[in-house]
Tab-separated table of C-alpha atoms and ligand atoms in Angstrom:
chain	number	residue	atom	x	y	z
A	1	MET	CA	32.085	25.230	101.740
A	2	ALA	CA	33.666	26.909	98.744
A	3	PHE	CA	36.537	25.155	96.936
A	4	GLY	CA	38.672	28.086	97.500
A	5	ASP	CA	38.367	27.410	101.373
A	6	TYR	CA	40.986	24.791	101.048
A	7	GLN	CA	43.622	27.506	101.504
A	8	ILE	CA	42.106	28.365	104.855
A	9	GLU	CA	42.412	24.720	105.965
A	10	LEU	CA	45.978	24.589	104.690
A	11	SER	CA	46.930	27.940	106.368
A	12	LEU	CA	45.267	26.903	109.678
A	13	GLY	CA	47.347	23.621	109.314
A	14	ALA	CA	50.418	25.485	108.905
A	15	LEU	CA	49.517	27.803	111.969
A	16	GLY	CA	49.166	24.514	114.057
A	17	GLY	CA	52.746	23.541	112.678
A	18	VAL	CA	51.733	21.214	109.858
A	19	LEU	CA	52.982	22.277	106.399
A	20	PRO	CA	51.453	20.688	103.432
A	21	ALA	CA	52.800	17.288	102.516
A	22	HIS	CA	51.987	17.577	98.808
A	23	PRO	CA	53.283	19.661	95.974
A	24	PHE	CA	51.346	22.602	94.493
A	25	ASP	CA	53.310	23.379	91.450
A	26	ALA	CA	52.850	20.956	88.432
A	27	ALA	CA	56.492	20.818	87.328
A	28	ASP	CA	57.510	20.276	90.892
A	29	LEU	CA	54.936	17.343	91.105
A	30	GLU	CA	56.075	15.777	87.878
A	31	GLN	CA	59.809	15.995	88.881
A	32	ARG	CA	59.182	14.351	92.327
A	33	ALA	CA	56.742	11.732	91.182
A	34	LEU	CA	59.181	10.723	88.288
A	35	ALA	CA	61.933	10.103	90.957
A	36	ALA	CA	59.393	7.950	92.750
A	37	LEU	CA	58.457	5.895	89.693
A	38	PRO	CA	60.262	2.972	88.511
A	39	PRO	CA	62.251	3.691	85.096
A	40	GLU	CA	59.907	1.898	82.737
A	41	LEU	CA	56.990	3.843	84.118
A	42	GLN	CA	58.807	7.265	83.943
A	43	THR	CA	59.125	7.199	80.067
A	44	TYR	CA	55.650	5.653	79.675
A	45	VAL	CA	53.898	8.412	81.630
A	46	ALA	CA	56.122	11.423	80.941
A	47	GLY	CA	56.739	10.597	77.277
A	48	GLY	CA	54.880	11.392	74.178
A	49	ALA	CA	54.786	11.140	70.433
A	50	GLY	CA	57.783	12.199	68.179
A	51	ASP	CA	59.824	15.012	69.540
A	52	GLU	CA	57.071	15.776	72.056
A	53	SER	CA	56.498	19.373	70.550
A	54	THR	CA	52.635	18.719	70.481
A	55	GLN	CA	52.844	17.684	74.172
A	56	ARG	CA	54.868	20.707	75.118
A	57	ALA	CA	52.495	22.831	72.924
A	58	ASN	CA	49.420	21.590	74.867
A	59	VAL	CA	50.826	23.070	78.067
A	60	ALA	CA	52.225	26.252	76.581
A	61	ALA	CA	48.924	27.106	74.806
A	62	PHE	CA	47.148	28.050	77.852
A	63	GLU	CA	49.643	30.895	78.443
A	64	ARG	CA	48.583	32.444	75.077
A	65	HIS	CA	45.248	33.134	76.570
A	66	ALA	CA	44.858	35.792	79.392
A	67	LEU	CA	41.827	35.964	81.479
A	68	VAL	CA	40.413	39.480	81.763
A	69	PRO	CA	39.997	40.760	85.181
A	70	ARG	CA	36.524	42.422	85.729
A	71	MET	CA	35.836	44.517	88.766
A	72	PHE	CA	32.746	45.576	90.705
A	73	ARG	CA	31.350	42.142	89.973
A	74	ALA	CA	32.850	40.544	93.333
A	75	SER	CA	30.747	37.712	94.655
A	76	ALA	CA	31.263	35.917	97.900
A	77	GLU	CA	29.354	32.829	96.407
A	78	ARG	CA	30.811	31.050	93.432
A	79	ASP	CA	29.204	28.167	91.498
A	80	LEU	CA	31.159	25.753	89.654
A	81	SER	CA	28.548	23.259	89.276
A	82	VAL	CA	27.735	21.761	85.850
A	83	GLU	CA	25.213	19.379	84.657
A	84	LEU	CA	26.505	16.386	82.533
A	85	PHE	CA	24.296	13.730	81.010
A	86	GLY	CA	21.367	14.511	83.460
A	87	ARG	CA	23.606	14.527	86.778
A	88	ARG	CA	24.696	17.498	88.563
A	89	TYR	CA	28.448	17.744	89.660
A	90	ASP	CA	29.906	20.260	91.967
A	91	SER	CA	32.649	21.042	89.518
A	92	PRO	CA	33.572	20.557	85.865
A	93	LEU	CA	36.724	18.624	86.790
A	94	LEU	CA	37.213	15.007	85.582
A	95	LEU	CA	39.828	12.426	85.901
A	96	ALA	CA	40.804	11.307	82.268
A	97	PRO	CA	41.409	7.721	81.480
A	98	VAL	CA	45.061	6.830	82.297
A	99	GLY	CA	45.907	3.113	81.267
A	100	VAL	CA	48.769	2.507	83.529
A	101	VAL	CA	47.649	4.495	86.589
A	102	GLY	CA	46.999	0.933	88.202
A	103	LEU	CA	50.966	0.442	88.086
A	104	CYS	CA	51.561	4.101	89.472
A	105	THR	CA	51.134	3.259	93.128
A	106	PRO	CA	53.607	0.856	94.794
A	107	ASP	CA	50.704	-1.624	95.664
A	108	GLN	CA	49.732	-1.743	91.816
A	109	HIS	CA	46.139	-0.857	92.703
A	110	GLY	CA	46.258	2.637	91.397
A	111	ASP	CA	42.967	2.415	89.374
A	112	ILE	CA	41.275	1.618	92.656
A	113	HIS	CA	43.095	4.598	94.189
A	114	ALA	CA	42.061	6.931	91.552
A	115	ALA	CA	38.347	5.849	92.076
A	116	GLU	CA	38.996	6.575	95.786
A	117	VAL	CA	40.122	10.147	94.934
A	118	ALA	CA	37.007	10.452	92.876
A	119	ALA	CA	34.797	9.352	95.764
A	120	ALA	CA	36.639	11.692	98.215
A	121	THR	CA	36.334	14.833	95.908
A	122	GLY	CA	33.109	14.227	93.834
A	123	VAL	CA	35.117	14.392	90.645
A	124	PRO	CA	34.241	11.594	88.236
A	125	TYR	CA	36.820	9.058	87.458
A	126	ILE	CA	37.016	7.722	83.863
A	127	GLY	CA	38.436	4.201	84.144
A	128	SER	CA	40.614	3.017	81.210
A	129	THR	CA	40.020	-0.263	79.396
A	130	LEU	CA	43.746	-0.849	80.497
A	131	MET	CA	43.368	-1.545	84.090
A	132	SER	CA	45.424	-3.518	86.690
A	133	ASP	CA	42.224	-4.641	88.530
A	134	PRO	CA	39.048	-5.658	86.881
A	135	LEU	CA	36.532	-2.795	86.515
A	136	GLU	CA	34.214	-4.547	88.817
A	137	ASP	CA	36.670	-4.656	91.615
A	138	VAL	CA	37.422	-0.856	90.980
A	139	ALA	CA	33.709	-0.104	91.120
A	140	ALA	CA	33.354	-2.101	94.241
A	141	ALA	CA	36.178	-0.462	96.147
A	142	ALA	CA	34.777	2.967	95.637
A	143	PRO	CA	31.053	2.613	95.557
A	144	GLU	CA	30.588	6.393	96.237
A	145	ALA	CA	32.736	7.592	93.139
A	146	SER	CA	31.059	8.718	90.013
A	147	LYS	CA	32.689	6.318	87.347
A	148	TRP	CA	32.765	6.280	83.510
A	149	PHE	CA	34.270	3.639	81.421
A	150	GLN	CA	36.659	4.374	78.590
A	151	LEU	CA	36.498	1.746	75.760
A	152	TYR	CA	39.444	0.889	73.391
A	153	THR	CA	37.355	-0.702	70.633
A	154	PRO	CA	38.662	-4.243	70.198
A	155	LYS	CA	38.580	-5.957	66.733
A	156	ASN	CA	36.268	-8.540	68.353
A	157	ARG	CA	32.859	-6.939	68.499
A	158	ASP	CA	31.686	-9.593	71.150
A	159	LEU	CA	34.551	-8.456	73.371
A	160	ALA	CA	33.602	-4.899	72.783
A	161	ALA	CA	29.948	-5.720	73.830
A	162	SER	CA	31.003	-7.545	76.832
A	163	LEU	CA	33.289	-4.832	78.209
A	164	VAL	CA	30.594	-2.431	77.825
A	165	GLN	CA	27.890	-4.557	79.375
A	166	ARG	CA	30.130	-5.265	82.355
A	167	ALA	CA	30.716	-1.558	82.841
A	168	GLU	CA	26.891	-1.055	82.839
A	169	ARG	CA	26.439	-3.749	85.346
A	170	ALA	CA	29.182	-2.408	87.676
A	171	GLY	CA	27.461	0.818	87.801
A	172	TYR	CA	29.604	2.952	85.403
A	173	GLU	CA	27.625	5.980	84.226
A	174	ALA	CA	28.846	6.781	80.721
A	175	ILE	CA	30.885	5.078	77.998
A	176	VAL	CA	33.884	7.022	76.497
A	177	VAL	CA	35.100	5.510	73.201
A	178	THR	CA	38.578	6.604	72.422
A	179	LEU	CA	39.105	7.139	68.773
A	180	ASP	CA	42.838	8.092	68.319
A	181	THR	CA	44.540	5.158	69.735
A	182	TRP	CA	43.627	2.083	67.672
A	183	VAL	CA	47.455	1.985	66.954
A	184	PRO	CA	50.009	3.076	69.330
A	185	GLY	CA	51.722	6.500	68.277
A	186	TRP	CA	55.430	6.709	67.501
A	187	ARG	CA	56.856	7.192	71.048
A	188	PRO	CA	60.590	7.358	70.830
A	189	ARG	CA	61.137	7.341	74.597
A	190	ASP	CA	59.325	4.067	75.174
A	191	LEU	CA	60.881	2.635	71.943
A	192	ALA	CA	64.393	3.419	73.036
A	193	SER	CA	63.876	1.927	76.521
A	194	GLY	CA	61.704	-1.016	75.148
A	195	ASN	CA	58.842	0.127	77.444
A	196	PHE	CA	55.270	-1.097	76.450
A	197	PRO	CA	53.638	-2.325	79.696
A	198	GLN	CA	50.762	-4.209	77.925
A	199	LEU	CA	53.429	-6.372	76.007
A	200	ARG	CA	54.727	-7.336	79.439
A	201	GLY	CA	51.317	-8.510	80.395
A	202	LYS	CA	50.470	-5.442	82.487
A	203	VAL	CA	47.294	-3.581	82.795
A	204	LEU	CA	45.318	-6.339	80.950
A	205	ALA	CA	42.915	-7.264	83.935
A	206	ASN	CA	39.722	-6.144	82.066
A	207	TYR	CA	40.673	-8.686	79.156
A	208	THR	CA	41.831	-11.608	81.338
A	209	SER	CA	38.634	-11.233	83.362
A	210	ASP	CA	36.421	-11.104	80.488
A	211	PRO	CA	34.487	-14.267	79.404
A	212	VAL	CA	34.796	-13.428	75.740
A	213	PHE	CA	38.675	-12.702	75.944
A	214	GLN	CA	38.772	-15.955	77.964
A	215	GLN	CA	37.182	-18.024	75.102
A	216	MET	CA	39.713	-16.395	72.619
A	217	THR	CA	42.722	-17.538	74.709
A	218	GLY	CA	41.346	-20.906	75.809
A	219	PRO	CA	41.524	-22.222	79.462
A	220	ASP	CA	44.551	-21.372	81.700
A	221	PRO	CA	46.645	-19.641	79.163
A	222	ASP	CA	50.284	-18.764	79.488
A	223	PRO	CA	51.324	-15.282	79.711
A	224	GLY	CA	52.486	-15.244	76.055
A	225	THR	CA	49.155	-16.390	74.797
A	226	VAL	CA	47.371	-13.647	76.677
A	227	VAL	CA	49.657	-10.946	75.368
A	228	MET	CA	49.426	-12.289	71.813
A	229	THR	CA	45.686	-12.566	71.911
A	230	TRP	CA	45.698	-8.978	73.284
A	231	VAL	CA	47.970	-7.845	70.564
A	232	GLY	CA	45.677	-9.492	68.003
A	233	THR	CA	42.314	-7.896	69.151
A	234	PHE	CA	43.393	-4.628	70.892
A	235	GLY	CA	42.770	-1.868	68.225
A	236	HIS	CA	39.942	-1.607	65.839
A	237	PRO	CA	40.400	1.364	63.491
A	238	VAL	CA	36.907	2.900	64.030
A	239	THR	CA	35.256	4.561	61.100
A	240	TRP	CA	31.896	6.162	60.424
A	241	GLU	CA	30.510	2.765	59.476
A	242	ASP	CA	31.160	1.631	63.073
A	243	LEU	CA	29.242	4.320	64.867
A	244	PRO	CA	25.697	2.816	64.645
A	245	TRP	CA	26.972	-0.426	66.111
A	246	LEU	CA	28.775	1.641	68.830
A	247	ARG	CA	25.616	3.336	69.690
A	248	SER	CA	23.700	0.258	69.754
A	249	LEU	CA	26.103	-1.166	72.367
A	250	THR	CA	24.606	0.864	75.197
A	251	ASP	CA	21.809	3.114	76.369
A	252	LEU	CA	24.328	5.116	78.639
A	253	PRO	CA	25.622	8.472	77.523
A	254	LEU	CA	28.147	7.634	74.772
A	255	ILE	CA	31.004	10.103	74.453
A	256	VAL	CA	33.695	10.067	71.723
A	257	LYS	CA	37.300	11.091	72.748
A	258	GLY	CA	39.824	12.539	70.391
A	259	VAL	CA	37.605	14.757	68.415
A	260	CYS	CA	39.457	18.020	67.082
A	261	HIS	CA	37.518	18.866	63.994
A	262	PRO	CA	34.087	20.651	63.987
A	263	ASP	CA	32.810	18.401	61.107
A	264	ASP	CA	33.778	15.313	63.077
A	265	ALA	CA	31.883	16.679	66.049
A	266	ARG	CA	28.848	17.602	64.140
A	267	ARG	CA	28.709	14.122	62.272
A	268	ALA	CA	29.056	12.223	65.532
A	269	LEU	CA	26.357	13.952	67.157
A	270	ASP	CA	24.215	13.319	64.172
A	271	GLY	CA	25.173	9.670	64.599
A	272	GLY	CA	23.621	9.728	68.027
A	273	VAL	CA	26.519	10.364	70.373
A	274	ASP	CA	25.777	12.116	73.582
A	275	GLY	CA	29.182	13.974	74.297
A	276	ILE	CA	32.132	15.201	72.385
A	277	TYR	CA	35.634	14.879	74.058
A	278	CYS	CA	38.148	17.169	72.457
A	279	SER	CA	41.619	15.949	73.157
A	280	ASN	CA	44.870	14.949	71.395
A	281	HIS	CA	45.751	12.160	74.102
A	282	GLY	CA	48.219	14.534	75.731
A	283	GLY	CA	50.381	14.602	72.714
A	284	ARG	CA	51.085	10.811	73.016
A	285	GLN	CA	49.675	9.759	69.789
A	286	ALA	CA	50.293	11.974	66.684
A	287	ASN	CA	53.159	14.557	66.926
A	288	GLY	CA	52.829	17.817	64.798
A	289	GLY	CA	49.254	18.550	65.638
A	290	GLY	CA	49.827	21.496	67.768
A	291	ALA	CA	47.933	22.178	70.981
A	292	ALA	CA	44.640	20.492	71.575
A	293	LEU	CA	43.436	23.870	73.110
A	294	THR	CA	43.618	25.294	69.509
A	295	TRP	CA	40.978	23.007	68.285
A	296	LEU	CA	38.535	23.581	71.218
A	297	PRO	CA	36.784	26.841	70.337
A	298	GLU	CA	35.824	25.364	66.791
A	299	VAL	CA	34.675	22.009	68.208
A	300	ALA	CA	32.567	23.846	70.819
A	301	ALA	CA	31.058	26.063	68.237
A	302	ALA	CA	30.126	23.223	66.097
A	303	VAL	CA	28.484	21.270	68.928
A	304	ASP	CA	26.608	24.492	69.816
A	305	GLY	CA	25.028	23.392	73.009
A	306	ARG	CA	23.663	20.112	71.615
A	307	ALA	CA	25.892	18.114	73.891
A	308	PRO	CA	28.511	18.467	76.620
A	309	VAL	CA	32.033	19.201	75.431
A	310	ILE	CA	34.751	17.670	77.297
A	311	PHE	CA	38.372	18.842	76.982
A	312	ASP	CA	41.755	17.432	78.033
A	313	SER	CA	45.360	17.713	77.097
A	314	GLY	CA	47.939	20.175	78.981
A	315	VAL	CA	45.667	21.274	81.785
A	316	ARG	CA	47.953	21.819	84.854
A	317	THR	CA	46.513	24.493	86.941
A	318	GLY	CA	43.136	25.846	88.188
A	319	ALA	CA	43.450	28.824	85.845
A	320	ASP	CA	43.870	26.352	82.852
A	321	VAL	CA	40.459	24.739	83.933
A	322	VAL	CA	38.914	28.145	83.830
A	323	LYS	CA	40.339	29.037	80.453
A	324	ALA	CA	39.262	25.804	78.917
A	325	ILE	CA	35.800	26.614	80.161
A	326	ALA	CA	35.940	30.107	78.595
A	327	LEU	CA	36.989	28.416	75.290
A	328	GLY	CA	33.871	26.483	75.164
A	329	ALA	CA	34.417	23.130	77.294
A	330	ASP	CA	31.781	22.142	79.729
A	331	ALA	CA	34.038	19.811	81.527
A	332	VAL	CA	37.823	19.618	81.930
A	333	ALA	CA	39.931	16.591	82.451
A	334	ILE	CA	43.369	16.031	84.027
A	335	GLY	CA	45.464	13.128	82.943
A	336	ARG	CA	49.375	12.957	83.891
A	337	PRO	CA	49.129	15.275	86.967
A	338	TYR	CA	46.980	12.827	88.830
A	339	ALA	CA	49.069	9.839	87.842
A	340	TYR	CA	51.854	11.780	89.334
A	341	ALA	CA	49.960	12.732	92.409
A	342	LEU	CA	48.852	9.085	93.139
A	343	ALA	CA	52.523	7.955	92.551
A	344	LEU	CA	53.972	10.338	94.963
A	345	GLY	CA	51.289	10.749	97.691
A	346	GLY	CA	48.825	7.992	97.051
A	347	VAL	CA	45.148	8.803	97.726
A	348	ALA	CA	45.980	11.822	99.921
A	349	GLY	CA	48.249	13.130	97.081
A	350	GLY	CA	45.299	12.715	94.549
A	351	VAL	CA	42.887	14.361	96.654
A	352	HIS	CA	45.322	17.279	97.383
A	353	LEU	CA	45.821	17.751	93.712
A	354	VAL	CA	42.125	17.961	92.892
A	355	ARG	CA	41.378	20.198	95.781
A	356	SER	CA	44.150	22.390	94.932
A	357	LEU	CA	43.021	22.676	91.220
A	358	LEU	CA	39.409	23.395	92.296
A	359	ALA	CA	40.631	25.879	94.784
A	360	GLU	CA	42.748	27.880	92.335
A	361	ALA	CA	39.818	27.792	89.706
A	362	ASP	CA	37.496	29.031	92.418
A	363	LEU	CA	39.574	31.792	93.512
A	364	VAL	CA	40.584	32.772	90.031
A	365	MET	CA	36.886	33.210	89.231
A	366	ALA	CA	36.377	35.141	92.611
A	367	VAL	CA	39.051	37.682	92.019
A	368	ASP	CA	38.333	38.083	88.351
A	369	GLY	CA	34.830	38.560	88.660
A	370	TYR	CA	33.332	35.556	86.945
A	371	PRO	CA	31.122	34.003	89.732
A	372	THR	CA	29.562	30.986	87.635
A	373	LEU	CA	30.821	28.893	84.785
A	374	ALA	CA	28.056	30.555	82.665
A	375	ASP	CA	29.991	33.931	83.085
A	376	LEU	CA	32.999	32.445	81.355
A	377	GLY	CA	32.725	32.924	77.698
A	378	PRO	CA	35.118	34.053	74.745
A	379	GLU	CA	34.961	37.576	75.966
A	380	ALA	CA	36.564	36.561	79.359
A	381	LEU	CA	39.601	35.943	77.205
A	382	ARG	CA	42.422	37.824	75.328
A	383	SER	CA	44.992	36.337	73.032
A	384	VAL	CA	48.428	37.366	74.100
A	385	HIS	CA	51.827	36.875	72.577
A	386	LEU	CA	54.472	36.061	74.906
B	401	FNR	C1	46.650	8.356	78.701
B	401	FNR	N1	45.592	8.688	78.036
B	401	FNR	C2	44.765	7.721	77.785
B	401	FNR	N2	43.466	7.967	77.264
B	401	FNR	C3	42.540	7.047	76.998
B	401	FNR	O1	41.390	7.405	76.458
B	401	FNR	N3	42.834	5.612	77.497
B	401	FNR	C4	43.876	5.258	78.092
B	401	FNR	O2	44.100	4.224	78.503
B	401	FNR	C5	44.867	6.423	78.257
B	401	FNR	N4	46.063	6.122	78.841
B	401	FNR	C6	46.962	7.042	79.143
B	401	FNR	C7	48.261	6.731	79.759
B	401	FNR	C8	49.115	7.687	80.088
B	401	FNR	C9	50.267	7.309	80.761
B	401	FNR	C10	48.807	9.029	79.937
B	401	FNR	C11	49.766	10.276	80.202
B	401	FNR	C12	47.651	9.394	79.138
B	401	FNR	C13	45.400	10.036	77.577
B	401	FNR	C14	44.557	10.731	78.644
B	401	FNR	O3	43.116	10.428	78.811
B	401	FNR	C15	44.579	12.300	78.412
B	401	FNR	O4	43.964	12.433	77.059
B	401	FNR	C16	45.971	12.952	78.396
B	401	FNR	O5	46.618	12.319	79.685
B	401	FNR	C17	45.922	14.404	78.522
B	401	FNR	O6	47.052	15.005	78.474
B	401	FNR	P1	47.940	15.550	79.840
B	401	FNR	O7	47.070	16.614	80.203
B	401	FNR	O8	48.019	14.311	80.610
B	401	FNR	O9	49.324	15.849	79.160
């Protein structure tokens, strides 16, 4: 079945008197989900760094690229599949690591539900270090899902090694090391409302369940000890000197997230990483950097096919997915939208979001005459000034 056939399913449902239960439009989804979330999560998920101009630019940047329609190339069959690290996936879509997704569903098991969305759709889920359930429980709850583990490198190297080994043992298929968040960015909305879930002891399940972290806190720690131990170890500022050590931690594919400069991409590949993840963390870390999409073509050119390039930040539609591929990404991740979809509609809402994005991407490729991802290169796009 083609991804685009989701529209037939929805239309047949409507003929039978059942209208879709979940939103289609990203802004509508955000608005309705925020109304469903408690105030402290609203600012944490929706907010970003500084005056949030980078966050807005991430989304707006997609409109400055126009896909060029090509006719007489119509194809009833499309192929959105991609090979990443030796495994074939039906689509290039991924669920980005979102640290508070665990809190976004009323039962506080949002990490498990994100993995369930992955299992239902075939789209890999990248689990954050910051989970509400231990990574083993998330893996066990959705054994069918393709799961990758995102590491926030702690200061304690034994803890880093332990987290990576646990992820390996639990069946996670890749390690994504996030480089841009060893210190939280300046986030006025959260500062104004006193919001930082981790400082309230939330989303620390991967730490409290870890034997190395347990040694650091001592037995039966009170909540204050847990939080202060976490604060003390959370963010190691990773430098090039750390790369050989990070590489030595695992034989799984090692991906580095937050890379926006071609020299950084090249040097990371020379240092043995297997994938480059171009992202500005959805504009949550450093304001003033402009759209992440701006950096993608140079990063992809520097990688030059040596490794997969993953992109996120500002992806809101299926057409955005297609444009990011045309600008050089091999795979494209969504962040905030799936947190909103889970908050509003649970697993069914998340599945609807993923299926809708893939249906739109498939149908855009169908109509515009780009039947496979390989057909999408820079010549498929024109820069436009709005
Ligand atoms: C994130 N992101 C993130 N990234 C990461 O590597 N580890 C993490 O734990 C988190 N946590 C997190 C929480 C929340 C609430 C958000 C919104 C984002 C960043 C995420 O992986 C991705 O880079 C951005 O979400 C992409 O931006 P958009 O498209 O969501 O705006």
